[in-house]
Amino acid sequence: MNNQRGSILISLLVMVTILSILSIAVYRISYSANRQAQFTRDNSQAYYLAKAGADLAIINIEKIIDSNNKTLELDFPNEGKAIIDLKLRDDNKEISINSTGIVNEKKRNESKSSIQANLISKSNLGDIVILGVDNHGVIYEFNEEFENPEKIEIIDKEGKEINIKDPRSFAWDGGNKLVLVGGESGNKVDTLICDLTKGIWRKANEKSTGNGFRYVEYSKEKNVFYAINTNNDKINYLSENETWQDIHKPTANFKIEKLAQGNGNIVGISKNNSSEITYLKDENKEWEKKIINGSGMEGIYCGITFGNKKDWDKGRFVIVGYEKGKSYPIFIFSKDGIEWYKGNQINTMSGINYELNDVIWTGEKFVAVGNSGTIYTSSNGEDWYAFDRKDIIKDSKSTQDYWFNYSRVSGNGDYIIAFSSSQGGRLISTDGGKTWTEKEPIKVNDKVIKLKDIIVINKGDGGFDPKNYKIQWSK
């Protein structure tokens, strides 16, 4: 009997032990599940706090920038907090907002979650506007694909239509002012100025002498538009009251066709003066001429521009053209516009050594274009890289088996276009010249548009517009 009772007692103890172990296991599983559920809830809450903090920073971005406070803490009562860090780049054109949500701060069960919002000004991305003017003074606006031309109604602030005869050249100040000049002489309306923010055009104030111009260029250094008068070959500048004022007449027997200004000097070129440039060191002095000597430097000069970067000690002039009688491309560069040096053609490719017709500075690099699809780029004006025209992408609508002769090039940042005035062909790059696409001549009312000039502009002022940005979210 005693043995039986002892067995029963032992069995009960074993069962109690097992039940205890099971109870503890169930409790631990339940506790762990509750903790995991709480952690998930806290983590989700931390994420939404981070997102709310970023959203509030975006809404109040102007005030935050003006306050110069780049680190913020936002408290959400009974919820937690968000810590926000801002990083500004490229004159506020790109803003990174790093927001971290925190729940149960400084406790064992603290939870954190972060989110990043990159705000990129659309004007910095592009907001690209392509304008072209034809022989009749009709101005077209194209989309970013250099397609779908729409005729612009040119009206003044009173709603009256105005026009320009014999249009020649565009220039843009990088902000809100666009200038178009025409070549008709006499007291005619041959300068139009557009306020890009309002889309309103106006005439420059007229003078008593001829107002025809064959070329216009904007100087960033002087914040002035320069133009070449068709009547007397004088260089004019557009004054603050928008009246053209004369600078001294260029050197005799030198009819300037294009010019550029930089580092205190103005430099002019002409196809009629081979291997020769003219320059003005001081606007109160006379123009001087200089013969350019040296192998690979002598020839016909077709295009000129000036470019500058923040990390350069000085900007530099670049002239492109071709060797007389050989059609080989020419690149020469100079800091002062007086002493010139030969540019280096880094990669030589058969079949693309054609004359160059135009060159621009995009703000990042020099781009030169010429006949038979010839394209060169340079980051410094000294070393030039040819783009193999076999790699030019033909548009799906393209039917020709040849390359166009490009006479005009324009660009802003990574967006570059070129145009063939004689053939109507178009060329476009949206990645800074890494790839190019060639397009067929474009038609309006079944007629090919032949443009006198083209220009790529940005209607924004280049700064950060809190009402005009693209947001890229990431964790």
Tab-separated table of C-alpha atoms in Angstrom:
chain	number	residue	atom	x	y	z
A	1	MET	CA	0.000	0.000	0.000
A	2	ASN	CA	2.803	2.375	0.934
A	3	ASN	CA	4.600	1.628	-2.325
A	4	GLN	CA	1.458	2.447	-4.305
A	5	ARG	CA	1.051	5.746	-2.509
A	6	GLY	CA	4.696	6.620	-3.212
A	7	SER	CA	4.242	5.942	-6.939
A	8	ILE	CA	1.174	8.158	-7.086
A	9	LEU	CA	3.058	10.970	-5.339
A	10	ILE	CA	5.979	10.717	-7.721
A	11	SER	CA	3.605	10.768	-10.704
A	12	LEU	CA	1.893	13.884	-9.367
A	13	LEU	CA	5.221	15.614	-8.878
A	14	VAL	CA	6.244	14.793	-12.453
A	15	MET	CA	2.931	16.088	-13.814
A	16	VAL	CA	3.216	19.299	-11.774
A	17	THR	CA	6.742	19.802	-13.049
A	18	ILE	CA	5.679	19.244	-16.647
A	19	LEU	CA	2.730	21.588	-16.269
A	20	SER	CA	4.986	24.209	-14.702
A	21	ILE	CA	7.445	23.926	-17.562
A	22	LEU	CA	4.622	24.153	-20.082
A	23	SER	CA	3.136	27.143	-18.288
A	24	ILE	CA	6.484	28.928	-18.269
A	25	ALA	CA	6.982	28.120	-21.971
A	26	VAL	CA	3.504	29.376	-22.833
A	27	TYR	CA	4.128	32.518	-20.791
A	28	ARG	CA	7.444	33.152	-22.507
A	29	ILE	CA	5.951	32.604	-25.944
A	30	SER	CA	3.056	34.889	-25.089
A	31	TYR	CA	5.417	37.506	-23.633
A	32	SER	CA	7.723	37.279	-26.630
A	33	ALA	CA	4.786	37.582	-29.025
A	34	ASN	CA	3.495	40.602	-27.129
A	35	ARG	CA	6.947	42.200	-27.172
A	36	GLN	CA	7.295	41.482	-30.883
A	37	ALA	CA	3.857	42.954	-31.534
A	38	GLN	CA	4.716	45.987	-29.436
A	39	PHE	CA	8.052	46.349	-31.228
A	40	THR	CA	6.299	46.162	-34.599
A	41	ARG	CA	3.764	48.774	-33.480
A	42	ASP	CA	6.509	51.023	-32.106
A	43	ASN	CA	8.621	50.611	-35.215
A	44	SER	CA	5.672	51.451	-37.473
A	45	GLN	CA	4.886	54.426	-35.267
A	46	ALA	CA	8.507	55.583	-35.508
A	47	TYR	CA	8.319	55.339	-39.314
A	48	TYR	CA	5.158	57.426	-39.478
A	49	LEU	CA	6.705	59.986	-37.124
A	50	ALA	CA	9.731	60.172	-39.454
A	51	LYS	CA	7.442	60.598	-42.473
A	52	ALA	CA	5.378	63.265	-40.695
A	53	GLY	CA	8.548	65.122	-39.767
A	54	ALA	CA	9.812	65.053	-43.364
A	55	ASP	CA	6.426	66.225	-44.680
A	56	LEU	CA	6.369	69.144	-42.237
A	57	ALA	CA	9.930	70.076	-43.243
A	58	ILE	CA	8.953	70.083	-46.922
A	59	ILE	CA	5.905	72.260	-46.260
A	60	ASN	CA	8.023	74.756	-44.308
A	61	ILE	CA	11.214	74.443	-46.365
A	62	GLU	CA	11.469	78.168	-47.167
A	63	LYS	CA	11.265	79.160	-43.496
A	64	ILE	CA	13.784	76.488	-42.534
A	65	ILE	CA	16.279	77.670	-45.159
A	66	ASP	CA	15.834	81.308	-44.119
A	67	SER	CA	16.328	80.420	-40.431
A	68	ASN	CA	19.662	78.794	-41.254
A	69	ASN	CA	18.771	76.027	-38.779
A	70	LYS	CA	19.661	72.725	-40.414
A	71	THR	CA	18.750	70.417	-37.478
A	72	LEU	CA	15.229	70.315	-36.045
A	73	GLU	CA	13.421	68.354	-33.328
A	74	LEU	CA	9.666	67.955	-33.547
A	75	ASP	CA	7.766	66.591	-30.526
A	76	PHE	CA	4.546	64.657	-31.008
A	77	PRO	CA	2.829	64.465	-27.553
A	78	ASN	CA	2.183	60.902	-26.334
A	79	GLU	CA	3.614	59.610	-29.626
A	80	GLY	CA	7.328	60.335	-29.782
A	81	LYS	CA	9.535	62.738	-31.713
A	82	ALA	CA	11.219	63.308	-35.071
A	83	ILE	CA	14.783	64.577	-35.557
A	84	ILE	CA	15.352	66.231	-38.941
A	85	ASP	CA	18.683	67.027	-40.595
A	86	LEU	CA	18.930	69.112	-43.796
A	87	LYS	CA	21.783	69.153	-46.287
A	88	LEU	CA	21.814	71.861	-48.964
A	89	ARG	CA	23.752	71.500	-52.212
A	90	ASP	CA	24.226	73.490	-55.399
A	91	ASP	CA	22.779	76.781	-54.104
A	92	ASN	CA	19.752	75.032	-52.598
A	93	LYS	CA	18.841	73.412	-55.907
A	94	GLU	CA	19.174	70.027	-54.198
A	95	ILE	CA	18.056	69.486	-50.598
A	96	SER	CA	18.300	66.249	-48.635
A	97	ILE	CA	15.934	65.849	-45.671
A	98	ASN	CA	16.884	63.025	-43.296
A	99	SER	CA	14.101	62.423	-40.760
A	100	THR	CA	14.336	59.925	-37.887
A	101	GLY	CA	11.262	58.988	-35.842
A	102	ILE	CA	11.833	57.899	-32.231
A	103	VAL	CA	9.404	56.117	-29.886
A	104	ASN	CA	10.168	55.425	-26.194
A	105	GLU	CA	13.351	57.464	-26.357
A	106	LYS	CA	16.160	56.369	-23.971
A	107	LYS	CA	14.193	53.348	-22.780
A	108	ARG	CA	15.000	49.676	-23.186
A	109	ASN	CA	12.203	49.342	-25.734
A	110	GLU	CA	13.280	52.419	-27.772
A	111	SER	CA	12.396	52.194	-31.490
A	112	LYS	CA	13.806	54.244	-34.368
A	113	SER	CA	13.017	54.507	-38.067
A	114	SER	CA	14.467	56.831	-40.703
A	115	ILE	CA	13.367	58.154	-44.070
A	116	GLN	CA	15.056	60.442	-46.581
A	117	ALA	CA	13.464	62.911	-48.983
A	118	ASN	CA	15.629	64.364	-51.749
A	119	LEU	CA	14.147	67.580	-53.099
A	120	ILE	CA	15.456	68.453	-56.540
A	121	SER	CA	14.466	71.748	-58.087
A	122	LYS	CA	12.747	71.097	-61.393
A	123	SER	CA	14.430	74.174	-62.799
A	124	ASN	CA	17.722	72.492	-61.916
A	125	LEU	CA	16.596	69.304	-63.617
A	126	GLY	CA	15.631	71.260	-66.651
A	127	ASP	CA	12.199	72.736	-67.131
A	128	ILE	CA	13.810	72.893	-70.533
A	129	VAL	CA	12.408	75.271	-73.123
A	130	ILE	CA	13.660	75.158	-76.716
A	131	LEU	CA	13.013	78.200	-78.868
A	132	GLY	CA	13.725	78.647	-82.548
A	133	VAL	CA	13.104	81.490	-84.962
A	134	ASP	CA	12.651	81.111	-88.707
A	135	ASN	CA	13.459	83.462	-91.579
A	136	HIS	CA	10.091	85.222	-91.263
A	137	GLY	CA	10.421	86.064	-87.578
A	138	VAL	CA	8.099	83.305	-86.433
A	139	ILE	CA	9.217	81.997	-83.034
A	140	TYR	CA	8.482	78.367	-82.213
A	141	GLU	CA	8.568	76.605	-78.860
A	142	PHE	CA	9.505	72.910	-78.907
A	143	ASN	CA	9.038	70.270	-76.242
A	144	GLU	CA	11.967	68.591	-74.459
A	145	GLU	CA	12.232	66.021	-77.239
A	146	PHE	CA	12.807	68.831	-79.754
A	147	GLU	CA	9.382	67.979	-81.227
A	148	ASN	CA	5.883	69.472	-81.567
A	149	PRO	CA	6.700	73.074	-82.513
A	150	GLU	CA	4.105	75.605	-81.425
A	151	LYS	CA	4.047	79.137	-82.749
A	152	ILE	CA	4.472	81.687	-79.960
A	153	GLU	CA	2.196	84.682	-79.935
A	154	ILE	CA	4.511	87.654	-79.523
A	155	ILE	CA	2.548	90.300	-77.647
A	156	ASP	CA	3.507	93.242	-75.474
A	157	LYS	CA	2.051	94.204	-72.077
A	158	GLU	CA	-0.838	95.972	-73.818
A	159	GLY	CA	-1.752	92.814	-75.690
A	160	LYS	CA	-0.534	94.138	-79.054
A	161	GLU	CA	1.217	91.794	-81.447
A	162	ILE	CA	4.784	92.731	-82.326
A	163	ASN	CA	7.209	91.138	-84.754
A	164	ILE	CA	10.810	91.176	-85.899
A	165	LYS	CA	12.069	91.177	-89.456
A	166	ASP	CA	15.175	89.393	-90.650
A	167	PRO	CA	15.845	87.657	-87.285
A	168	ARG	CA	19.435	86.726	-86.631
A	169	SER	CA	20.348	85.720	-83.115
A	170	PHE	CA	19.120	84.830	-79.583
A	171	ALA	CA	20.856	85.456	-76.256
A	172	TRP	CA	19.762	84.612	-72.714
A	173	ASP	CA	21.030	86.011	-69.406
A	174	GLY	CA	20.558	82.734	-67.539
A	175	GLY	CA	17.618	84.240	-65.650
A	176	ASN	CA	14.433	85.883	-66.859
A	177	LYS	CA	15.565	87.968	-69.828
A	178	LEU	CA	15.754	86.736	-73.423
A	179	VAL	CA	16.886	88.946	-76.311
A	180	LEU	CA	16.313	88.406	-80.027
A	181	VAL	CA	17.950	90.718	-82.564
A	182	GLY	CA	17.260	91.202	-86.263
A	183	GLY	CA	19.397	92.413	-89.094
A	184	GLU	CA	17.170	94.997	-90.747
A	185	SER	CA	18.759	98.451	-90.822
A	186	GLY	CA	17.065	101.781	-90.245
A	187	ASN	CA	14.667	102.748	-87.475
A	188	LYS	CA	12.945	99.396	-87.325
A	189	VAL	CA	11.736	97.078	-84.596
A	190	ASP	CA	14.643	94.659	-84.705
A	191	THR	CA	15.279	93.929	-81.050
A	192	LEU	CA	12.747	92.039	-78.968
A	193	ILE	CA	13.118	91.430	-75.238
A	194	CYS	CA	11.084	88.805	-73.406
A	195	ASP	CA	10.324	88.615	-69.697
A	196	LEU	CA	10.320	84.838	-69.328
A	197	THR	CA	8.435	84.874	-66.025
A	198	LYS	CA	5.447	86.607	-67.626
A	199	GLY	CA	5.816	85.602	-71.268
A	200	ILE	CA	5.541	89.267	-72.274
A	201	TRP	CA	7.660	90.746	-75.046
A	202	ARG	CA	8.782	94.340	-75.510
A	203	LYS	CA	10.890	96.403	-77.865
A	204	ALA	CA	14.234	97.880	-76.972
A	205	ASN	CA	14.196	101.672	-76.927
A	206	GLU	CA	14.992	102.946	-80.408
A	207	LYS	CA	17.830	105.203	-81.420
A	208	SER	CA	18.036	107.798	-84.159
A	209	THR	CA	20.476	105.617	-86.108
A	210	GLY	CA	20.100	102.150	-87.568
A	211	ASN	CA	19.209	99.398	-85.154
A	212	GLY	CA	19.933	96.281	-87.208
A	213	PHE	CA	22.081	93.611	-85.568
A	214	ARG	CA	23.549	90.394	-86.930
A	215	TYR	CA	24.610	88.755	-83.668
A	216	VAL	CA	23.943	89.093	-79.939
A	217	GLU	CA	25.794	87.609	-76.965
A	218	TYR	CA	25.333	87.813	-73.196
A	219	SER	CA	28.298	88.473	-70.902
A	220	LYS	CA	27.907	86.933	-67.455
A	221	GLU	CA	30.959	88.822	-66.209
A	222	LYS	CA	29.561	92.222	-67.177
A	223	ASN	CA	25.870	91.268	-66.947
A	224	VAL	CA	25.434	92.930	-70.327
A	225	PHE	CA	24.122	91.976	-73.773
A	226	TYR	CA	26.496	92.823	-76.654
A	227	ALA	CA	25.367	93.003	-80.285
A	228	ILE	CA	27.029	93.674	-83.648
A	229	ASN	CA	25.424	96.473	-85.679
A	230	THR	CA	24.750	95.660	-89.343
A	231	ASN	CA	24.939	99.330	-90.351
A	232	ASN	CA	28.326	100.396	-89.091
A	233	ASP	CA	29.851	97.193	-87.676
A	234	LYS	CA	30.061	98.774	-84.230
A	235	ILE	CA	29.642	96.709	-81.101
A	236	ASN	CA	26.684	97.857	-79.006
A	237	TYR	CA	25.668	97.017	-75.466
A	238	LEU	CA	22.160	97.091	-74.027
A	239	SER	CA	21.981	99.709	-71.275
A	240	GLU	CA	19.879	99.498	-68.106
A	241	ASN	CA	17.107	101.500	-69.763
A	242	GLU	CA	17.219	99.025	-72.686
A	243	THR	CA	18.751	101.350	-75.235
A	244	TRP	CA	21.599	100.129	-77.432
A	245	GLN	CA	24.802	102.122	-76.877
A	246	ASP	CA	27.866	102.155	-79.155
A	247	ILE	CA	31.302	100.852	-78.300
A	248	HIS	CA	34.210	101.893	-80.530
A	249	LYS	CA	34.162	100.657	-84.097
A	250	PRO	CA	36.242	97.510	-84.643
A	251	THR	CA	39.564	97.535	-86.462
A	252	ALA	CA	39.307	98.564	-90.094
A	253	ASN	CA	38.799	95.731	-92.579
A	254	PHE	CA	37.503	93.392	-89.892
A	255	LYS	CA	33.772	92.788	-90.034
A	256	ILE	CA	33.016	90.945	-86.818
A	257	GLU	CA	30.475	88.140	-87.254
A	258	LYS	CA	30.547	86.609	-83.760
A	259	LEU	CA	31.985	87.669	-80.410
A	260	ALA	CA	32.484	86.601	-76.807
A	261	GLN	CA	33.386	88.471	-73.625
A	262	GLY	CA	35.320	87.312	-70.578
A	263	ASN	CA	38.201	88.150	-68.241
A	264	GLY	CA	37.738	91.824	-69.049
A	265	ASN	CA	38.157	91.461	-72.829
A	266	ILE	CA	35.937	91.192	-75.901
A	267	VAL	CA	37.070	88.968	-78.789
A	268	GLY	CA	35.606	88.941	-82.295
A	269	ILE	CA	35.963	86.567	-85.250
A	270	SER	CA	35.050	86.651	-88.938
A	271	LYS	CA	35.112	84.024	-91.667
A	272	ASN	CA	36.455	86.714	-93.984
A	273	ASN	CA	39.590	87.107	-91.867
A	274	SER	CA	41.272	83.716	-91.788
A	275	SER	CA	43.733	83.004	-88.955
A	276	GLU	CA	42.925	86.381	-87.421
A	277	ILE	CA	40.995	87.692	-84.427
A	278	THR	CA	40.248	91.169	-83.096
A	279	TYR	CA	40.073	92.081	-79.417
A	280	LEU	CA	39.207	94.989	-77.167
A	281	LYS	CA	41.099	95.067	-73.872
A	282	ASP	CA	39.413	98.212	-72.588
A	283	GLU	CA	36.174	99.709	-73.889
A	284	ASN	CA	37.828	103.142	-73.867
A	285	LYS	CA	40.606	102.009	-76.220
A	286	GLU	CA	40.783	100.952	-79.837
A	287	TRP	CA	40.305	97.451	-81.157
A	288	GLU	CA	43.427	95.519	-82.077
A	289	LYS	CA	43.956	92.672	-84.522
A	290	LYS	CA	46.115	89.614	-84.128
A	291	ILE	CA	47.286	86.965	-86.605
A	292	ILE	CA	47.208	83.421	-85.201
A	293	ASN	CA	50.196	81.358	-86.328
A	294	GLY	CA	50.938	77.691	-85.777
A	295	SER	CA	50.215	74.282	-87.197
A	296	GLY	CA	46.622	73.254	-86.663
A	297	MET	CA	45.677	76.783	-85.570
A	298	GLU	CA	45.463	78.589	-88.894
A	299	GLY	CA	42.266	78.605	-90.893
A	300	ILE	CA	38.657	79.798	-90.937
A	301	TYR	CA	37.159	80.641	-87.547
A	302	CYS	CA	33.419	79.894	-87.347
A	303	GLY	CA	32.447	79.801	-83.682
A	304	ILE	CA	33.538	81.424	-80.434
A	305	THR	CA	32.441	81.222	-76.803
A	306	PHE	CA	33.671	81.864	-73.269
A	307	GLY	CA	33.352	79.464	-70.356
A	308	ASN	CA	34.243	79.550	-66.693
A	309	LYS	CA	34.102	77.185	-63.705
A	310	LYS	CA	34.310	77.945	-60.003
A	311	ASP	CA	37.471	75.869	-59.569
A	312	TRP	CA	39.334	77.553	-62.455
A	313	ASP	CA	41.636	80.466	-61.716
A	314	LYS	CA	40.243	82.117	-64.861
A	315	GLY	CA	37.748	81.304	-67.554
A	316	ARG	CA	38.813	80.757	-71.135
A	317	PHE	CA	37.848	81.600	-74.685
A	318	VAL	CA	37.426	78.845	-77.266
A	319	ILE	CA	37.365	79.243	-81.040
A	320	VAL	CA	36.504	76.453	-83.474
A	321	GLY	CA	36.619	76.251	-87.270
A	322	TYR	CA	38.586	74.407	-89.910
A	323	GLU	CA	41.903	74.486	-91.715
A	324	LYS	CA	41.606	76.359	-94.968
A	325	GLY	CA	41.541	74.025	-97.961
A	326	LYS	CA	41.638	70.869	-95.799
A	327	SER	CA	38.427	71.022	-93.760
A	328	TYR	CA	40.205	69.569	-90.720
A	329	PRO	CA	38.710	70.829	-87.455
A	330	ILE	CA	40.431	73.581	-85.480
A	331	PHE	CA	40.280	74.124	-81.697
A	332	ILE	CA	42.166	77.002	-80.113
A	333	PHE	CA	41.831	78.411	-76.601
A	334	SER	CA	42.966	81.446	-74.632
A	335	LYS	CA	42.551	82.962	-71.166
A	336	ASP	CA	42.908	86.593	-72.185
A	337	GLY	CA	41.765	86.427	-75.822
A	338	ILE	CA	45.204	87.571	-76.981
A	339	GLU	CA	47.592	84.652	-76.526
A	340	TRP	CA	46.161	81.556	-78.182
A	341	TYR	CA	47.072	77.874	-77.955
A	342	LYS	CA	46.205	74.788	-79.948
A	343	GLY	CA	43.662	72.383	-78.507
A	344	ASN	CA	44.405	68.664	-78.465
A	345	GLN	CA	42.272	66.198	-80.379
A	346	ILE	CA	42.465	63.244	-77.986
A	347	ASN	CA	40.805	60.524	-80.037
A	348	THR	CA	41.105	60.503	-83.812
A	349	MET	CA	38.357	58.773	-85.755
A	350	SER	CA	38.306	58.238	-89.476
A	351	GLY	CA	35.537	59.884	-91.392
A	352	ILE	CA	34.684	62.611	-88.877
A	353	ASN	CA	37.390	65.201	-89.482
A	354	TYR	CA	35.027	67.794	-90.876
A	355	GLU	CA	34.890	71.527	-90.343
A	356	LEU	CA	33.298	72.847	-87.151
A	357	ASN	CA	30.617	75.524	-87.397
A	358	ASP	CA	29.632	76.466	-83.845
A	359	VAL	CA	30.627	76.042	-80.204
A	360	ILE	CA	28.956	76.693	-76.844
A	361	TRP	CA	29.673	76.500	-73.134
A	362	THR	CA	26.928	74.583	-71.315
A	363	GLY	CA	28.041	75.565	-67.834
A	364	GLU	CA	29.894	72.248	-67.532
A	365	LYS	CA	31.679	71.708	-70.833
A	366	PHE	CA	32.370	73.039	-74.313
A	367	VAL	CA	30.454	71.426	-77.179
A	368	ALA	CA	31.325	71.968	-80.852
A	369	VAL	CA	29.346	70.751	-83.867
A	370	GLY	CA	30.004	70.728	-87.598
A	371	ASN	CA	29.378	69.045	-90.908
A	372	SER	CA	28.407	65.410	-91.451
A	373	GLY	CA	27.414	64.818	-87.843
A	374	THR	CA	30.712	65.994	-86.373
A	375	ILE	CA	30.560	66.443	-82.574
A	376	TYR	CA	33.356	67.275	-80.140
A	377	THR	CA	33.272	67.952	-76.387
A	378	SER	CA	35.823	69.313	-73.938
A	379	SER	CA	35.743	69.941	-70.193
A	380	ASN	CA	38.560	72.510	-70.314
A	381	GLY	CA	38.796	73.863	-73.871
A	382	GLU	CA	42.187	72.218	-74.313
A	383	ASP	CA	41.473	68.487	-74.629
A	384	TRP	CA	38.816	67.560	-77.151
A	385	TYR	CA	37.012	64.254	-77.593
A	386	ALA	CA	35.283	63.256	-80.800
A	387	PHE	CA	31.951	61.462	-80.637
A	388	ASP	CA	31.896	58.602	-83.123
A	389	ARG	CA	29.080	59.505	-85.457
A	390	LYS	CA	28.404	55.800	-86.024
A	391	ASP	CA	27.069	55.830	-82.455
A	392	ILE	CA	24.562	58.608	-83.153
A	393	ILE	CA	21.134	57.075	-82.610
A	394	LYS	CA	18.844	57.524	-85.559
A	395	ASP	CA	15.304	58.471	-84.571
A	396	SER	CA	12.660	55.842	-85.344
A	397	LYS	CA	11.219	58.169	-87.974
A	398	SER	CA	14.586	58.745	-89.612
A	399	THR	CA	14.999	57.528	-93.197
A	400	GLN	CA	18.243	59.171	-94.340
A	401	ASP	CA	21.511	57.232	-94.447
A	402	TYR	CA	23.728	60.298	-93.999
A	403	TRP	CA	24.484	62.831	-91.261
A	404	PHE	CA	23.380	66.442	-91.291
A	405	ASN	CA	25.613	69.509	-91.412
A	406	TYR	CA	25.016	71.202	-88.065
A	407	SER	CA	25.344	74.973	-88.013
A	408	ARG	CA	23.920	75.918	-84.580
A	409	VAL	CA	24.336	74.421	-81.123
A	410	SER	CA	22.800	75.436	-77.803
A	411	GLY	CA	22.684	73.870	-74.375
A	412	ASN	CA	22.150	74.233	-70.652
A	413	GLY	CA	23.743	71.738	-68.262
A	414	ASP	CA	23.343	68.201	-69.600
A	415	TYR	CA	20.711	69.203	-72.157
A	416	ILE	CA	22.218	70.019	-75.586
A	417	ILE	CA	20.679	70.458	-79.032
A	418	ALA	CA	21.997	71.251	-82.492
A	419	PHE	CA	20.288	72.252	-85.725
A	420	SER	CA	21.062	72.241	-89.417
A	421	SER	CA	19.931	75.570	-90.879
A	422	SER	CA	20.323	74.330	-94.458
A	423	GLN	CA	18.858	70.833	-94.096
A	424	GLY	CA	16.566	71.073	-91.060
A	425	GLY	CA	18.098	68.118	-89.224
A	426	ARG	CA	18.037	68.037	-85.422
A	427	LEU	CA	20.403	66.603	-82.851
A	428	ILE	CA	19.711	66.132	-79.134
A	429	SER	CA	21.539	64.896	-76.028
A	430	THR	CA	20.054	64.791	-72.539
A	431	ASP	CA	23.079	63.342	-70.732
A	432	GLY	CA	25.786	65.907	-71.387
A	433	GLY	CA	26.906	64.464	-74.722
A	434	LYS	CA	27.315	60.820	-73.682
A	435	THR	CA	24.636	59.818	-76.190
A	436	TRP	CA	23.101	61.656	-79.144
A	437	THR	CA	19.922	61.178	-81.165
A	438	GLU	CA	19.496	62.551	-84.667
A	439	LYS	CA	16.032	63.482	-85.929
A	440	GLU	CA	14.507	64.175	-89.316
A	441	PRO	CA	13.657	67.737	-90.436
A	442	ILE	CA	10.496	68.878	-88.699
A	443	LYS	CA	7.505	70.168	-90.649
A	444	VAL	CA	4.705	72.639	-90.029
A	445	ASN	CA	1.843	72.592	-92.539
A	446	ASP	CA	3.865	70.119	-94.637
A	447	LYS	CA	6.787	72.549	-94.918
A	448	VAL	CA	10.194	71.930	-93.384
A	449	ILE	CA	11.070	74.500	-90.736
A	450	LYS	CA	14.427	76.127	-91.406
A	451	LEU	CA	15.523	78.062	-88.361
A	452	LYS	CA	17.920	80.994	-88.243
A	453	ASP	CA	18.808	80.370	-84.611
A	454	ILE	CA	17.918	78.130	-81.676
A	455	ILE	CA	18.355	78.448	-77.927
A	456	VAL	CA	17.895	76.256	-74.858
A	457	ILE	CA	16.669	78.187	-71.837
A	458	ASN	CA	15.198	77.594	-68.418
A	459	LYS	CA	12.212	79.674	-67.404
A	460	GLY	CA	13.176	79.368	-63.737
A	461	ASP	CA	15.786	81.558	-62.104
A	462	GLY	CA	18.007	78.583	-61.388
A	463	GLY	CA	17.279	78.685	-57.668
A	464	PHE	CA	15.208	76.389	-55.503
A	465	ASP	CA	11.496	76.892	-55.998
A	466	PRO	CA	9.553	75.337	-53.094
A	467	LYS	CA	6.502	75.126	-55.309
A	468	ASN	CA	8.367	73.496	-58.163
A	469	TYR	CA	10.422	70.490	-57.134
A	470	LYS	CA	10.631	66.757	-57.538
A	471	ILE	CA	10.722	64.522	-54.429
A	472	GLN	CA	12.624	61.248	-54.328
A	473	TRP	CA	11.849	59.153	-51.226
A	474	SER	CA	14.139	56.496	-49.792
A	475	LYS	CA	14.696	54.730	-46.468
